mmCIF file of C-alpha atoms and ligand atoms in Angstrom:
data_model
loop_
_atom_site.group_PDB
_atom_site.id
_atom_site.type_symbol
_atom_site.label_atom_id
_atom_site.label_comp_id
_atom_site.label_asym_id
_atom_site.label_seq_id
_atom_site.Cartn_x
_atom_site.Cartn_y
_atom_site.Cartn_z
ATOM 1 C CA MET A 1 8.820 12.109 12.988
ATOM 2 C CA ALA A 2 5.939 9.901 11.584
ATOM 3 C CA THR A 3 6.405 6.527 10.293
ATOM 4 C CA HIS A 4 5.474 7.512 6.880
ATOM 5 C CA THR A 5 6.405 10.617 4.950
ATOM 6 C CA LEU A 6 4.500 11.518 1.841
ATOM 7 C CA SER A 7 5.884 14.109 -0.522
ATOM 8 C CA ILE A 8 2.767 15.603 -2.355
ATOM 9 C CA LEU A 9 1.718 18.057 -4.996
ATOM 10 C CA LYS A 10 -1.875 19.438 -3.728
ATOM 11 C CA PRO A 11 -3.600 19.997 -7.000
ATOM 12 C CA SER A 12 -2.866 16.451 -8.344
ATOM 13 C CA VAL A 13 -4.929 13.515 -8.236
ATOM 14 C CA ASN A 14 -2.073 10.935 -8.453
ATOM 15 C CA ASN A 15 -1.191 12.556 -5.174
ATOM 16 C CA LEU A 16 -4.744 12.811 -4.025
ATOM 17 C CA THR A 17 -4.977 9.101 -4.176
ATOM 18 C CA THR A 18 -2.376 8.266 -1.628
ATOM 19 C CA ARG A 19 -3.428 11.278 0.446
ATOM 20 C CA ILE A 20 -6.964 9.648 0.786
ATOM 21 C CA PHE A 21 -5.526 6.295 1.459
ATOM 22 C CA VAL A 22 -3.243 7.117 4.481
ATOM 23 C CA ARG A 23 -6.117 9.075 6.008
ATOM 24 C CA ALA A 24 -8.703 6.263 5.300
ATOM 25 C CA ALA A 25 -6.298 3.570 6.583
ATOM 26 C CA GLY A 26 -5.635 5.458 9.780
ATOM 27 C CA LEU A 27 -1.747 5.565 9.215
ATOM 28 C CA ASP A 28 0.686 7.568 10.979
ATOM 29 C CA PHE A 29 2.124 10.041 8.363
ATOM 30 C CA ASP A 30 3.567 13.473 7.709
ATOM 31 C CA GLU A 31 2.798 15.218 4.458
ATOM 32 C CA VAL A 32 5.579 17.412 2.739
ATOM 33 C CA ASP A 33 4.296 19.730 0.131
ATOM 34 C CA VAL A 34 7.021 19.808 -2.504
ATOM 35 C CA TRP A 35 5.524 22.285 -4.792
ATOM 36 C CA GLY A 36 8.375 24.203 -6.223
ATOM 37 C CA LYS A 37 10.897 22.029 -4.288
ATOM 38 C CA LYS A 38 11.590 18.984 -6.603
ATOM 39 C CA SER A 39 14.071 18.383 -9.127
ATOM 40 C CA THR A 40 16.734 19.220 -6.613
ATOM 41 C CA PRO A 41 19.695 16.921 -6.251
ATOM 42 C CA GLU A 42 18.465 15.979 -2.891
ATOM 43 C CA PHE A 43 14.813 15.045 -4.150
ATOM 44 C CA LEU A 44 16.454 13.332 -7.299
ATOM 45 C CA ALA A 45 18.536 11.083 -5.132
ATOM 46 C CA LYS A 46 15.642 9.508 -3.497
ATOM 47 C CA ASP A 47 13.253 9.878 -6.449
ATOM 48 C CA PRO A 48 15.215 9.757 -9.790
ATOM 49 C CA ALA A 49 11.715 9.912 -11.573
ATOM 50 C CA ASP A 50 11.156 13.232 -9.992
ATOM 51 C CA LEU A 51 7.564 12.060 -9.412
ATOM 52 C CA THR A 52 4.990 12.639 -6.692
ATOM 53 C CA PRO A 53 3.664 11.076 -4.619
ATOM 54 C CA LEU A 54 6.678 9.866 -2.891
ATOM 55 C CA LEU A 55 6.640 7.659 0.279
ATOM 56 C CA GLU A 56 9.560 7.486 2.457
ATOM 57 C CA GLU A 57 9.436 4.603 5.095
ATOM 58 C CA ALA A 58 12.238 2.654 6.916
ATOM 59 C CA GLY A 59 11.143 -0.799 5.668
ATOM 60 C CA LEU A 60 11.642 0.001 1.913
ATOM 61 C CA PRO A 61 14.684 -1.239 0.298
ATOM 62 C CA LYS A 62 15.829 2.126 -0.987
ATOM 63 C CA GLY A 63 13.797 3.952 1.778
ATOM 64 C CA ALA A 64 11.615 5.449 -0.842
ATOM 65 C CA LEU A 65 8.846 4.591 -3.333
ATOM 66 C CA TRP A 66 6.928 6.426 -6.036
ATOM 67 C CA GLU A 67 3.783 5.321 -8.090
ATOM 68 C CA SER A 68 0.469 5.848 -6.037
ATOM 69 C CA CYS A 69 -0.795 2.439 -6.740
ATOM 70 C CA ALA A 70 2.482 0.613 -5.827
ATOM 71 C CA ILE A 71 2.425 2.853 -2.543
ATOM 72 C CA MET A 72 -1.104 1.719 -1.710
ATOM 73 C CA GLN A 73 -0.216 -1.917 -2.359
ATOM 74 C CA TYR A 74 3.029 -1.745 -0.225
ATOM 75 C CA LEU A 75 1.153 -0.174 2.658
ATOM 76 C CA CYS A 76 -1.732 -2.707 2.664
ATOM 77 C CA ASN A 77 0.742 -5.439 2.431
ATOM 78 C CA LYS A 78 2.856 -4.147 5.283
ATOM 79 C CA HIS A 79 -0.069 -3.288 7.392
ATOM 80 C CA GLY A 80 -2.435 -6.189 6.770
ATOM 81 C CA LEU A 81 -5.157 -3.729 5.244
ATOM 82 C CA ASP A 82 -7.113 -6.456 3.708
ATOM 83 C CA ARG A 83 -10.446 -4.565 3.645
ATOM 84 C CA PHE A 84 -8.703 -2.228 0.963
ATOM 85 C CA TYR A 85 -6.643 -4.990 -0.909
ATOM 86 C CA PRO A 86 -8.376 -8.394 -0.604
ATOM 87 C CA THR A 87 -6.038 -11.290 0.048
ATOM 88 C CA ASP A 88 -8.079 -13.731 -2.057
ATOM 89 C CA PRO A 89 -5.843 -14.085 -5.423
ATOM 90 C CA GLY A 90 -8.894 -13.668 -7.605
ATOM 91 C CA GLU A 91 -10.312 -10.623 -5.976
ATOM 92 C CA ARG A 92 -6.925 -9.150 -5.642
ATOM 93 C CA ALA A 93 -6.318 -9.657 -9.292
ATOM 94 C CA MET A 94 -9.461 -7.624 -10.108
ATOM 95 C CA VAL A 95 -8.160 -4.804 -7.942
ATOM 96 C CA ASP A 96 -4.874 -4.798 -9.577
ATOM 97 C CA SER A 97 -6.474 -4.910 -12.981
ATOM 98 C CA ALA A 98 -8.861 -2.009 -12.311
ATOM 99 C CA MET A 99 -5.756 -0.157 -11.152
ATOM 100 C CA PHE A 100 -3.324 -0.931 -14.129
ATOM 101 C CA TYR A 101 -6.195 -0.165 -16.469
ATOM 102 C CA LEU A 102 -6.546 3.095 -15.002
ATOM 103 C CA VAL A 103 -2.946 4.111 -15.055
ATOM 104 C CA GLY A 104 -2.362 2.531 -18.456
ATOM 105 C CA THR A 105 -5.554 3.521 -20.370
ATOM 106 C CA LEU A 106 -7.987 5.880 -18.625
ATOM 107 C CA TYR A 107 -5.574 8.176 -17.065
ATOM 108 C CA PRO A 108 -3.811 8.971 -20.231
ATOM 109 C CA LEU A 109 -7.029 10.075 -21.770
ATOM 110 C CA VAL A 110 -7.903 12.150 -18.694
ATOM 111 C CA THR A 111 -4.546 13.875 -19.026
ATOM 112 C CA ARG A 112 -4.986 14.906 -22.610
ATOM 113 C CA ALA A 113 -8.716 15.799 -21.854
ATOM 114 C CA THR A 114 -8.240 17.859 -18.831
ATOM 115 C CA TYR A 115 -4.489 19.028 -18.533
ATOM 116 C CA PRO A 116 -4.903 21.964 -20.957
ATOM 117 C CA ALA A 117 -7.676 23.316 -18.748
ATOM 118 C CA LEU A 118 -5.749 22.662 -15.882
ATOM 119 C CA GLY A 119 -2.548 24.428 -16.941
ATOM 120 C CA PHE A 120 -0.464 21.211 -16.546
ATOM 121 C CA PRO A 121 2.198 20.153 -18.990
ATOM 122 C CA GLN A 122 1.506 17.510 -21.462
ATOM 123 C CA TYR A 123 3.742 14.839 -22.402
ATOM 124 C CA ALA A 124 6.467 15.040 -25.036
ATOM 125 C CA GLY A 125 5.220 13.595 -28.317
ATOM 126 C CA GLU A 126 1.843 14.263 -27.961
ATOM 127 C CA VAL A 127 -0.385 16.803 -30.004
ATOM 128 C CA GLY A 128 -0.553 19.203 -27.029
ATOM 129 C CA THR A 129 3.333 19.622 -26.934
ATOM 130 C CA SER A 130 3.745 19.640 -30.707
ATOM 131 C CA ASP A 131 3.937 22.492 -33.216
ATOM 132 C CA ALA A 132 0.404 21.800 -34.249
ATOM 133 C CA ASP A 133 -1.869 24.959 -34.390
ATOM 134 C CA ASP A 134 -4.402 25.854 -31.611
ATOM 135 C CA ALA A 135 -7.179 24.361 -33.597
ATOM 136 C CA MET A 136 -5.526 20.881 -33.717
ATOM 137 C CA LYS A 137 -4.599 20.968 -30.027
ATOM 138 C CA VAL A 138 -8.304 21.743 -29.243
ATOM 139 C CA LYS A 139 -9.493 18.821 -31.550
ATOM 140 C CA ALA A 140 -6.998 16.416 -29.730
ATOM 141 C CA GLN A 141 -8.237 17.551 -26.308
ATOM 142 C CA GLN A 142 -11.908 16.926 -27.580
ATOM 143 C CA ASP A 143 -11.021 13.680 -28.997
ATOM 144 C CA ALA A 144 -9.449 12.480 -25.742
ATOM 145 C CA ALA A 145 -12.661 13.741 -23.828
ATOM 146 C CA ALA A 146 -14.893 11.814 -26.186
ATOM 147 C CA ALA A 147 -12.848 8.653 -25.788
ATOM 148 C CA LEU A 148 -13.211 8.693 -22.124
ATOM 149 C CA ALA A 149 -16.862 7.150 -22.412
ATOM 150 C CA GLY A 150 -15.575 3.872 -23.409
ATOM 151 C CA PRO A 151 -13.173 2.954 -20.572
ATOM 152 C CA LEU A 152 -15.422 4.616 -18.017
ATOM 153 C CA ASP A 153 -18.264 2.264 -18.930
ATOM 154 C CA VAL A 154 -15.705 -0.566 -18.459
ATOM 155 C CA TYR A 155 -15.603 0.266 -14.886
ATOM 156 C CA ARG A 156 -19.531 0.328 -14.660
ATOM 157 C CA ALA A 157 -20.087 -2.884 -16.540
ATOM 158 C CA TRP A 158 -16.905 -4.998 -15.326
ATOM 159 C CA PHE A 159 -15.309 -3.753 -12.310
ATOM 160 C CA LEU A 160 -18.412 -2.577 -10.471
ATOM 161 C CA ASP A 161 -20.916 -5.139 -12.162
ATOM 162 C CA GLY A 162 -23.717 -3.942 -9.963
ATOM 163 C CA ARG A 163 -21.700 -3.731 -6.771
ATOM 164 C CA GLN A 164 -21.308 -0.345 -4.981
ATOM 165 C CA PHE A 165 -17.587 -0.376 -5.254
ATOM 166 C CA ILE A 166 -14.885 -2.251 -7.019
ATOM 167 C CA GLY A 167 -13.978 -3.672 -3.639
ATOM 168 C CA GLY A 168 -17.622 -4.788 -3.251
ATOM 169 C CA ASP A 169 -19.230 -3.272 -0.076
ATOM 170 C CA HIS A 170 -16.255 -1.382 0.921
ATOM 171 C CA PRO A 171 -13.868 0.950 -1.167
ATOM 172 C CA SER A 172 -10.678 -0.865 -2.373
ATOM 173 C CA ILE A 173 -7.465 0.808 -3.307
ATOM 174 C CA ALA A 174 -8.724 0.583 -6.725
ATOM 175 C CA ASP A 175 -11.641 2.475 -5.884
ATOM 176 C CA ILE A 176 -9.448 5.267 -4.489
ATOM 177 C CA ARG A 177 -7.495 5.546 -7.358
ATOM 178 C CA PHE A 178 -10.761 5.527 -9.687
ATOM 179 C CA ALA A 179 -12.556 8.118 -7.671
ATOM 180 C CA ALA A 180 -9.726 10.350 -7.218
ATOM 181 C CA SER A 181 -8.815 10.314 -10.960
ATOM 182 C CA LEU A 182 -12.454 11.361 -11.858
ATOM 183 C CA GLU A 183 -12.046 14.631 -9.845
ATOM 184 C CA PHE A 184 -10.173 16.076 -12.656
ATOM 185 C CA LEU A 185 -13.044 15.789 -15.107
ATOM 186 C CA ARG A 186 -14.694 18.459 -13.350
ATOM 187 C CA ALA A 187 -12.077 20.935 -14.936
ATOM 188 C CA ILE A 188 -13.740 20.431 -18.265
ATOM 189 C CA ASP A 189 -17.429 20.055 -16.833
ATOM 190 C CA TYR A 190 -17.336 16.611 -18.159
ATOM 191 C CA ASP A 191 -21.018 15.141 -18.350
ATOM 192 C CA LEU A 192 -20.307 12.058 -16.142
ATOM 193 C CA PRO A 193 -23.089 9.348 -16.321
ATOM 194 C CA ALA A 194 -25.410 9.311 -13.398
ATOM 195 C CA TRP A 195 -23.966 5.930 -12.140
ATOM 196 C CA ALA A 196 -20.583 7.618 -11.944
ATOM 197 C CA GLU A 197 -21.896 10.546 -10.006
ATOM 198 C CA GLU A 198 -23.523 8.280 -7.572
ATOM 199 C CA TYR A 199 -20.322 6.224 -7.270
ATOM 200 C CA MET A 200 -18.341 9.425 -6.427
ATOM 201 C CA ALA A 201 -20.902 10.464 -3.766
ATOM 202 C CA SER A 202 -20.828 6.929 -2.262
ATOM 203 C CA MET A 203 -16.977 6.837 -2.104
ATOM 204 C CA GLU A 204 -17.029 10.207 -0.382
ATOM 205 C CA ALA A 205 -19.703 9.055 2.078
ATOM 206 C CA ALA A 206 -17.881 5.889 2.887
ATOM 207 C CA LEU A 207 -14.587 7.611 3.432
ATOM 208 C CA GLY A 208 -15.790 10.878 4.886
ATOM 209 C CA GLU A 209 -13.204 13.397 5.729
ATOM 210 C CA ALA A 210 -10.387 11.125 4.585
ATOM 211 C CA TYR A 211 -11.742 11.863 1.109
ATOM 212 C CA THR A 212 -13.168 15.336 1.631
ATOM 213 C CA GLU A 213 -10.094 17.052 3.123
ATOM 214 C CA PRO A 214 -7.564 16.356 0.628
ATOM 215 C CA ALA A 215 -10.142 16.500 -2.174
ATOM 216 C CA THR A 216 -10.754 19.983 -1.145
ATOM 217 C CA ASP A 217 -7.210 20.855 -2.630
ATOM 218 C CA VAL A 218 -8.010 19.520 -6.032
ATOM 219 C CA ARG A 219 -11.375 21.156 -5.966
ATOM 220 C CA GLY A 220 -9.976 24.418 -4.883
ATOM 221 C CA TYR A 221 -7.289 24.140 -7.698
ATOM 222 C CA ILE A 222 -10.069 23.554 -10.230
ATOM 223 C CA ASP A 223 -12.130 26.405 -9.047
ATOM 224 C CA TYR A 224 -9.280 28.620 -9.329
ATOM 225 C CA VAL A 225 -8.222 27.617 -12.816
ATOM 226 C CA LYS A 226 -11.887 28.117 -13.938
ATOM 227 C CA SER A 227 -12.109 31.442 -12.363
ATOM 228 C CA GLN A 228 -8.965 32.556 -14.153
ATOM 229 C CA ALA A 229 -10.455 31.053 -17.503
ATOM 230 C CA LEU A 230 -13.575 33.162 -17.102
ATOM 231 C CA GLN A 231 -11.605 36.346 -16.289
ATOM 232 C CA GLN A 232 -9.611 35.933 -19.528
ATOM 233 C CA ALA A 233 -12.669 35.138 -21.592
HETATM 234 N N1 GSH B 1 1.647 7.051 -12.372
HETATM 235 C C1 GSH B 1 2.103 8.075 -11.453
HETATM 236 C C2 GSH B 1 1.984 9.335 -11.917
HETATM 237 C C3 GSH B 1 2.714 10.322 -11.158
HETATM 238 C C4 GSH B 1 2.779 11.644 -11.636
HETATM 239 O O1 GSH B 1 2.736 12.018 -12.747
HETATM 240 N N2 GSH B 1 2.960 12.664 -10.724
HETATM 241 C C5 GSH B 1 3.039 14.181 -11.131
HETATM 242 C C6 GSH B 1 2.073 14.933 -10.290
HETATM 243 S S1 GSH B 1 0.428 14.550 -10.858
HETATM 244 C C7 GSH B 1 4.437 14.556 -10.983
HETATM 245 O O2 GSH B 1 4.871 14.467 -9.888
HETATM 246 N N3 GSH B 1 4.991 15.316 -12.054
HETATM 247 C C8 GSH B 1 6.160 15.985 -11.864
HETATM 248 C C9 GSH B 1 6.021 17.408 -11.772
HETATM 249 O O3 GSH B 1 4.949 17.941 -11.532
HETATM 250 O O4 GSH B 1 7.200 18.022 -11.731
HETATM 251 C C10 GSH B 1 1.353 7.859 -10.027
HETATM 252 O O5 GSH B 1 0.270 7.493 -10.255
HETATM 253 O O6 GSH B 1 1.877 8.061 -9.088
#
């Protein structure tokens, strides 16, 4: 049995984040695809949030950890992976800020803009799960897509600020989280600015198969839902 076990869902970019990371970091890991196998008493006993990715590793106080960014932070701390998570407090704070801004601000917009196209459930209390009519749901999706431009440009102007990666010359864990999240924008053919296209290409070139292999699952799922939508049109 490997030192690290990741329970994952292959079409998910939250999961893609950690799948790229364990490969790029060269860690010993097993992946367990839990599609259709979550929400069981056994799974909930180790992950009461019922969320993936889930890391199981002997050094964790409860043996298990969810939240993609926390998983990467833990593994960097545990294995001294400073090239992905700088030890200088100021540099580390920038990486943390980029990840919190993603999870708290950018990604909720990504979900509202793309989940309808991806066929993923939206969150309770949002227009997408309300009794609003289809026109209002389409408008909410379009509003979210339009609102993406602002936070996206914050990454260009502030976190990247002329550097190739948020981590400088080498992708950091914030870069992995950011690039993986942008993959979902292909589901709505979002018109990414040229800098973001270049950035994604640089990420894939820098990380090679560690990026491409798990990203193929997300891309394959997006191709599938697009082909289904075309058939229904
Ligand atoms: N902020 C979390 C989000 C985790 C999350 O929402 N995971 C989804 C997959 S994308 C999940 O497991 N949802 C429950 C389900 O699909 O049943 C992270 O970054 O790990």
